[in-house]
CSV table of C-alpha atoms in Angstrom, one decimal:
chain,number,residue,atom,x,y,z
A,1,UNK,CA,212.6,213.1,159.1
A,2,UNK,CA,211.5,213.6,162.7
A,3,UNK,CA,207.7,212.7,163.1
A,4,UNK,CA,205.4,211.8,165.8
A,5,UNK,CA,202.5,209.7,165.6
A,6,UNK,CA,199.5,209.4,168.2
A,7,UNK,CA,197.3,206.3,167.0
A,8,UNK,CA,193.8,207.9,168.7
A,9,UNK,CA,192.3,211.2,167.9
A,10,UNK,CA,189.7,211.3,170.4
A,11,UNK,CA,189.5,208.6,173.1
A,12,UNK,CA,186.4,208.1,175.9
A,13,UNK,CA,186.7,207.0,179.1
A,14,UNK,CA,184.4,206.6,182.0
A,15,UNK,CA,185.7,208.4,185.4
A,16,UNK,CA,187.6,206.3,187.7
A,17,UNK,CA,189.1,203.9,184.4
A,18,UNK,CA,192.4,203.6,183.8
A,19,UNK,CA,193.7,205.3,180.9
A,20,UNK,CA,196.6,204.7,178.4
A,21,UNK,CA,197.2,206.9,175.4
A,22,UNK,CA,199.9,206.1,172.9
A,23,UNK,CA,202.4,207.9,171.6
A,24,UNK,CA,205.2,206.4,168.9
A,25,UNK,CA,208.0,208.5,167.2
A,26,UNK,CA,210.4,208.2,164.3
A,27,UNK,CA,213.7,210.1,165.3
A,28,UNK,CA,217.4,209.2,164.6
A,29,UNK,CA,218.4,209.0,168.1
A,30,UNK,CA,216.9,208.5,171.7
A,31,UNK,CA,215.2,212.1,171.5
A,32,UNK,CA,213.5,214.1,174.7
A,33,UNK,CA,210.2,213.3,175.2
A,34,UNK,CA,207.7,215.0,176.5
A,35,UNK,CA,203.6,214.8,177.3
A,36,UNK,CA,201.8,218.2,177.3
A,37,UNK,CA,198.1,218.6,178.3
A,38,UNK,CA,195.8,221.4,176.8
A,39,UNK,CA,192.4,222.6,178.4
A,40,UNK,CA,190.0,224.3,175.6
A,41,UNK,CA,191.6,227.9,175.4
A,42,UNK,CA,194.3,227.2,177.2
A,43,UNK,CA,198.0,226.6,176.8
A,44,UNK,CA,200.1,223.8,177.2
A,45,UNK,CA,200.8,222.4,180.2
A,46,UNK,CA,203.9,220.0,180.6
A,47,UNK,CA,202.6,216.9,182.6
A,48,UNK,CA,205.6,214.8,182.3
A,49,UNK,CA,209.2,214.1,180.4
A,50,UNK,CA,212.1,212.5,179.6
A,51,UNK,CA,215.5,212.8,179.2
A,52,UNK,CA,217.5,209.3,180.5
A,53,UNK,CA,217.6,207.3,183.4
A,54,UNK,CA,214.7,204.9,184.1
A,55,UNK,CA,212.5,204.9,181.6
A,56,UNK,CA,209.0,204.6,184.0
A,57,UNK,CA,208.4,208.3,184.3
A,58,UNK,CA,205.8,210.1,187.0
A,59,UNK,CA,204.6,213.5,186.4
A,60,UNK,CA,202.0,215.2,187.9
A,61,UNK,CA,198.2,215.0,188.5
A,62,UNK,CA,199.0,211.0,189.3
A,63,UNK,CA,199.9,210.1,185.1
A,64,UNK,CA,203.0,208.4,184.2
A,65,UNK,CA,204.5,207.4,181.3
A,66,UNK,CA,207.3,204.9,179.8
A,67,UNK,CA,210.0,205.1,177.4
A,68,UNK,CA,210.2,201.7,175.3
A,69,UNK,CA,213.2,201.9,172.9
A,70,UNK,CA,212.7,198.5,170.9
A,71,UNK,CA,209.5,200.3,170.3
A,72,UNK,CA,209.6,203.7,169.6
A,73,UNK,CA,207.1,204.1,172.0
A,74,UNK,CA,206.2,206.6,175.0
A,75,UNK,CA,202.8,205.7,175.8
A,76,UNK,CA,200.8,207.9,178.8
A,77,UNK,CA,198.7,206.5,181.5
A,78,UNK,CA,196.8,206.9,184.6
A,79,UNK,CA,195.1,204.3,186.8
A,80,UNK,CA,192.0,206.1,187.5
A,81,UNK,CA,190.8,209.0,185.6
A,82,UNK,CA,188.8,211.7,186.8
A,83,UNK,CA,186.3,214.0,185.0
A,84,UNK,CA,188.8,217.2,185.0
A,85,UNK,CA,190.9,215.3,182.8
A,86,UNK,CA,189.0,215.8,180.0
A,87,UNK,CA,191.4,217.6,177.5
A,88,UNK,CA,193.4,217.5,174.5
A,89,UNK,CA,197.2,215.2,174.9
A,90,UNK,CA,200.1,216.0,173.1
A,91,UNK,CA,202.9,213.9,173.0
A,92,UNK,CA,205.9,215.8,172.0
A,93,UNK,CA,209.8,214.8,170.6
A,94,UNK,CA,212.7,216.6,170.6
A,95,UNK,CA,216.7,216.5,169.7
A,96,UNK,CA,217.0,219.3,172.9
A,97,UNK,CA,214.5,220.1,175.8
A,98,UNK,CA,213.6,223.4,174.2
A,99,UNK,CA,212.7,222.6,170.8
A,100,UNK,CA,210.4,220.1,170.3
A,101,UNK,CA,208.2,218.1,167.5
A,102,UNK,CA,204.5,217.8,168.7
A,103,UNK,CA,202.2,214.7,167.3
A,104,UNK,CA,198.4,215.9,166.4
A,105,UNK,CA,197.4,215.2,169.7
A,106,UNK,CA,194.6,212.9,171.5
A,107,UNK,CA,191.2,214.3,172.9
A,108,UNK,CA,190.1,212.7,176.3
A,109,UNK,CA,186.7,212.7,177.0
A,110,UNK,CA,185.6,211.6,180.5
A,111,UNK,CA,182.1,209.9,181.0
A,112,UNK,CA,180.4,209.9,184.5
B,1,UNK,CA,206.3,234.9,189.9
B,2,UNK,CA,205.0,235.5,186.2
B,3,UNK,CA,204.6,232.8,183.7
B,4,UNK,CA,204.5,233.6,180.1
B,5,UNK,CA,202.3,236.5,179.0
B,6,UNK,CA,201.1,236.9,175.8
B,7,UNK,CA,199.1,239.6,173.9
B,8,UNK,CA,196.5,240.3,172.4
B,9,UNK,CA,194.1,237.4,173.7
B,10,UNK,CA,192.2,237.6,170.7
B,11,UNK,CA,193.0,239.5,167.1
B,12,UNK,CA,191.1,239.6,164.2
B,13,UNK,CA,192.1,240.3,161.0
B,14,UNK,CA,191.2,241.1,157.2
B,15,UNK,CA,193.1,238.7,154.3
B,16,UNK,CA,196.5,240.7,153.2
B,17,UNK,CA,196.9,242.7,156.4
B,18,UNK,CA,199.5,242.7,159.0
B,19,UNK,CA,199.8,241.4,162.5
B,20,UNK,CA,201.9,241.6,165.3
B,21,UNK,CA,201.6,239.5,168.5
B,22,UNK,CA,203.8,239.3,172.0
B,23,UNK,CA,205.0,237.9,174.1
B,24,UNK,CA,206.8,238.1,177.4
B,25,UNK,CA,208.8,235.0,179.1
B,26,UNK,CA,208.3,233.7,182.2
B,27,UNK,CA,210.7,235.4,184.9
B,28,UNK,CA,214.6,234.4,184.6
B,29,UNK,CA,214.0,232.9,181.1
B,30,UNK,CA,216.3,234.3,177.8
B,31,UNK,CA,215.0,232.4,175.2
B,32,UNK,CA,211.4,232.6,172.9
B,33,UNK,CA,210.0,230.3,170.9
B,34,UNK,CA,206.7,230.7,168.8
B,35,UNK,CA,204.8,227.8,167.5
B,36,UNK,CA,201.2,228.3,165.3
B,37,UNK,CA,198.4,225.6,166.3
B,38,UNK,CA,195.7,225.3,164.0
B,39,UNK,CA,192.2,224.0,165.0
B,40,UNK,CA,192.3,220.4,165.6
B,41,UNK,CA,196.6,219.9,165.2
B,42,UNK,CA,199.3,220.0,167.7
B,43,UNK,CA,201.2,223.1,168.0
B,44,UNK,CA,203.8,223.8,164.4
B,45,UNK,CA,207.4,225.3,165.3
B,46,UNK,CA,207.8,228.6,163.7
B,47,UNK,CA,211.0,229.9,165.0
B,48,UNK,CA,213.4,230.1,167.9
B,49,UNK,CA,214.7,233.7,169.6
B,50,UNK,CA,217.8,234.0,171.4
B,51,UNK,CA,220.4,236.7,172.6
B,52,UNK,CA,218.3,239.0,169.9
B,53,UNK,CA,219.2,236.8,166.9
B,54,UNK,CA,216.7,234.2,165.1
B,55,UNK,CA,218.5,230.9,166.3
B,56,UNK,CA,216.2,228.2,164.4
B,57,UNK,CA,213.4,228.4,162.3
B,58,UNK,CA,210.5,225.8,161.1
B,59,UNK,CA,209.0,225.2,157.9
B,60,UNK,CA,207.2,228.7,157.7
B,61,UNK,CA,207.6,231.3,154.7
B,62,UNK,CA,209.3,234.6,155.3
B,63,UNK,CA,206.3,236.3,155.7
B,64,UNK,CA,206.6,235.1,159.2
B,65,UNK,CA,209.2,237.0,161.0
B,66,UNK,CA,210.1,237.9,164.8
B,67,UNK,CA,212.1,240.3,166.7
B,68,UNK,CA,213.3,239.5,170.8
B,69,UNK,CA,214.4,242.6,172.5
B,70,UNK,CA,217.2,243.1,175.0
B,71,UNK,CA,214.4,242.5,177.9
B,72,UNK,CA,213.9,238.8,176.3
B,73,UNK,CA,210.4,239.7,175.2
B,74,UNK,CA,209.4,239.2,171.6
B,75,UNK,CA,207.2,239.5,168.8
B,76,UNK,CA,206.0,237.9,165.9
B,77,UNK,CA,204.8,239.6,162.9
B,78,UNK,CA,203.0,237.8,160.0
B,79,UNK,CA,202.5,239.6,156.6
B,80,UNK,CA,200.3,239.4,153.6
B,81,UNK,CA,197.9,237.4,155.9
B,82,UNK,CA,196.2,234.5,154.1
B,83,UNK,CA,193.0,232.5,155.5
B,84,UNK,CA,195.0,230.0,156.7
B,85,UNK,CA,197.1,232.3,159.4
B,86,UNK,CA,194.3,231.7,161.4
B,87,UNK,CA,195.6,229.8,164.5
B,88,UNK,CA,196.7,229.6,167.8
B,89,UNK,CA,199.9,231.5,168.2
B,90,UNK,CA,201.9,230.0,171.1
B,91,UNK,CA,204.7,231.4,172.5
B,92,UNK,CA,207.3,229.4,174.9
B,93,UNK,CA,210.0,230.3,177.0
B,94,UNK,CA,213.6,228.4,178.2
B,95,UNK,CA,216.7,229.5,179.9
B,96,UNK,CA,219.6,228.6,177.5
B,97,UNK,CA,222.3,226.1,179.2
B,98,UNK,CA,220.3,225.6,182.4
B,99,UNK,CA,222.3,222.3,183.8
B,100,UNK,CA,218.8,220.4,184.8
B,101,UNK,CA,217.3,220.5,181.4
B,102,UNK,CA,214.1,222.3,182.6
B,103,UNK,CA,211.3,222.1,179.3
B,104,UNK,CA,210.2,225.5,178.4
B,105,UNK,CA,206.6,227.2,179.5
B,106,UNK,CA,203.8,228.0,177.4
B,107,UNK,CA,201.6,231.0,177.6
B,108,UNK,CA,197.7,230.4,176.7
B,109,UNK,CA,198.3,231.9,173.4
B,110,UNK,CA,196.8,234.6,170.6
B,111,UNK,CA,194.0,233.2,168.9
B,112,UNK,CA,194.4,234.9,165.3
B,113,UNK,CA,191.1,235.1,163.0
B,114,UNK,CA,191.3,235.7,159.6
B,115,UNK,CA,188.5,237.1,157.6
């Protein structure tokens, strides 16, 4: 079965760290991936995905995020982190870009 | 250029009751999807609406049960509500067969309260 794992359930960082949250997944082929950030009350917000290619991904507000095969990994980061990036991370897999398995997500507090 | 709109905001609710929530998809967009988020869990699948007709479903009893009209908006209707309905219904939309693969949009959701 399809499952998503994401290691840390609540991670703190102090503004202008770098920041890596990890993402791993158990799927029977290379599946879409996707990262999704979530302000309190708020939606979901795609920051990033993949589908193929090269597998060092940019998205938007400055994170990125890479696809290693040998281990099931897709693991976010940003170099410097500011304090509106406090939030909830959700890594997400899926067998097509519209349906889509979400791990139990990673909160991000940011420290001044 | 409208994102996805969903209604009520809020919506509470007595055990055993009904509920309906809705949603509209973002501009251009043909297909629904609904996922429930509890407190403190990422977002479930419930089910999957396109060209009218229920296309995939999650791991959610029948009690759970949606409708997409011919304008591409939808609903979800949950009966015999239990305690643990209450959630974050999110509702996501996708155009079927787009050639760039483009993810689908979230609205900011119907948070459900059961009493």
């Amino acid at each position: 079965a399809q499952s998503v794992t994401q290691p840390d359930i609540h991670i703190t960082v102090s503004e202008g760290a770098s920041l890596e949250l990890r993402c791993n997944y158990s799927y029977g082929a290379t599946p879409y991936l996707f990262w999704y950030v979530q302000s309190p009350g708020q939606g979901l917000q795609l920051l990033l995905k993949y589908f193929s290619g090269d597998t060092l991904v940019q998205g938007i507000k400055g994170f990125e995020a890479e696809f290693k095969r040998s281990q099931s990994s897709f693991n976010l980061r940003k170099p410097s982190v500011h304090w509106s990036d406090a939030a909830e991370y959700f890594c997400a897999v899926g067998l097509s870009y519209d349906k889509v398995i979400f791990g139990p997500g990673t909160s991000l507090s940011v420290i001044p | 250029d409208a994102g996805v709109t969903q209604s009520p905001t809020h919506l509470i609710k007595t055990r055993g009751q009904q509920v309906t929530l809705r949603c509209s998809p973002k501009s251009g967009h043909d297909t629904v999807s609904w996922y429930q988020q509890a407190l403190g869990q990422g977002p479930q699948f419930i089910f999957q609406y396109y060209e009218e007709e229920e296309r995939q479903r999650g791991n959610f009893p029948d009690r759970f049960s949606g409708h997409q009209f011919p304008n591409y908006s939808s609903e979800l209707n949950v009966n015999a509500l239990l305690l643990g309905d209450s959630a974050l219904y999110l509702c996501a939309s996708s155009l079927q067969g787009n050639r760039v693969n483009q993810p689908q949009h979230f609205g900011d959701g119907t948070r459900l309260s059961i009493l």
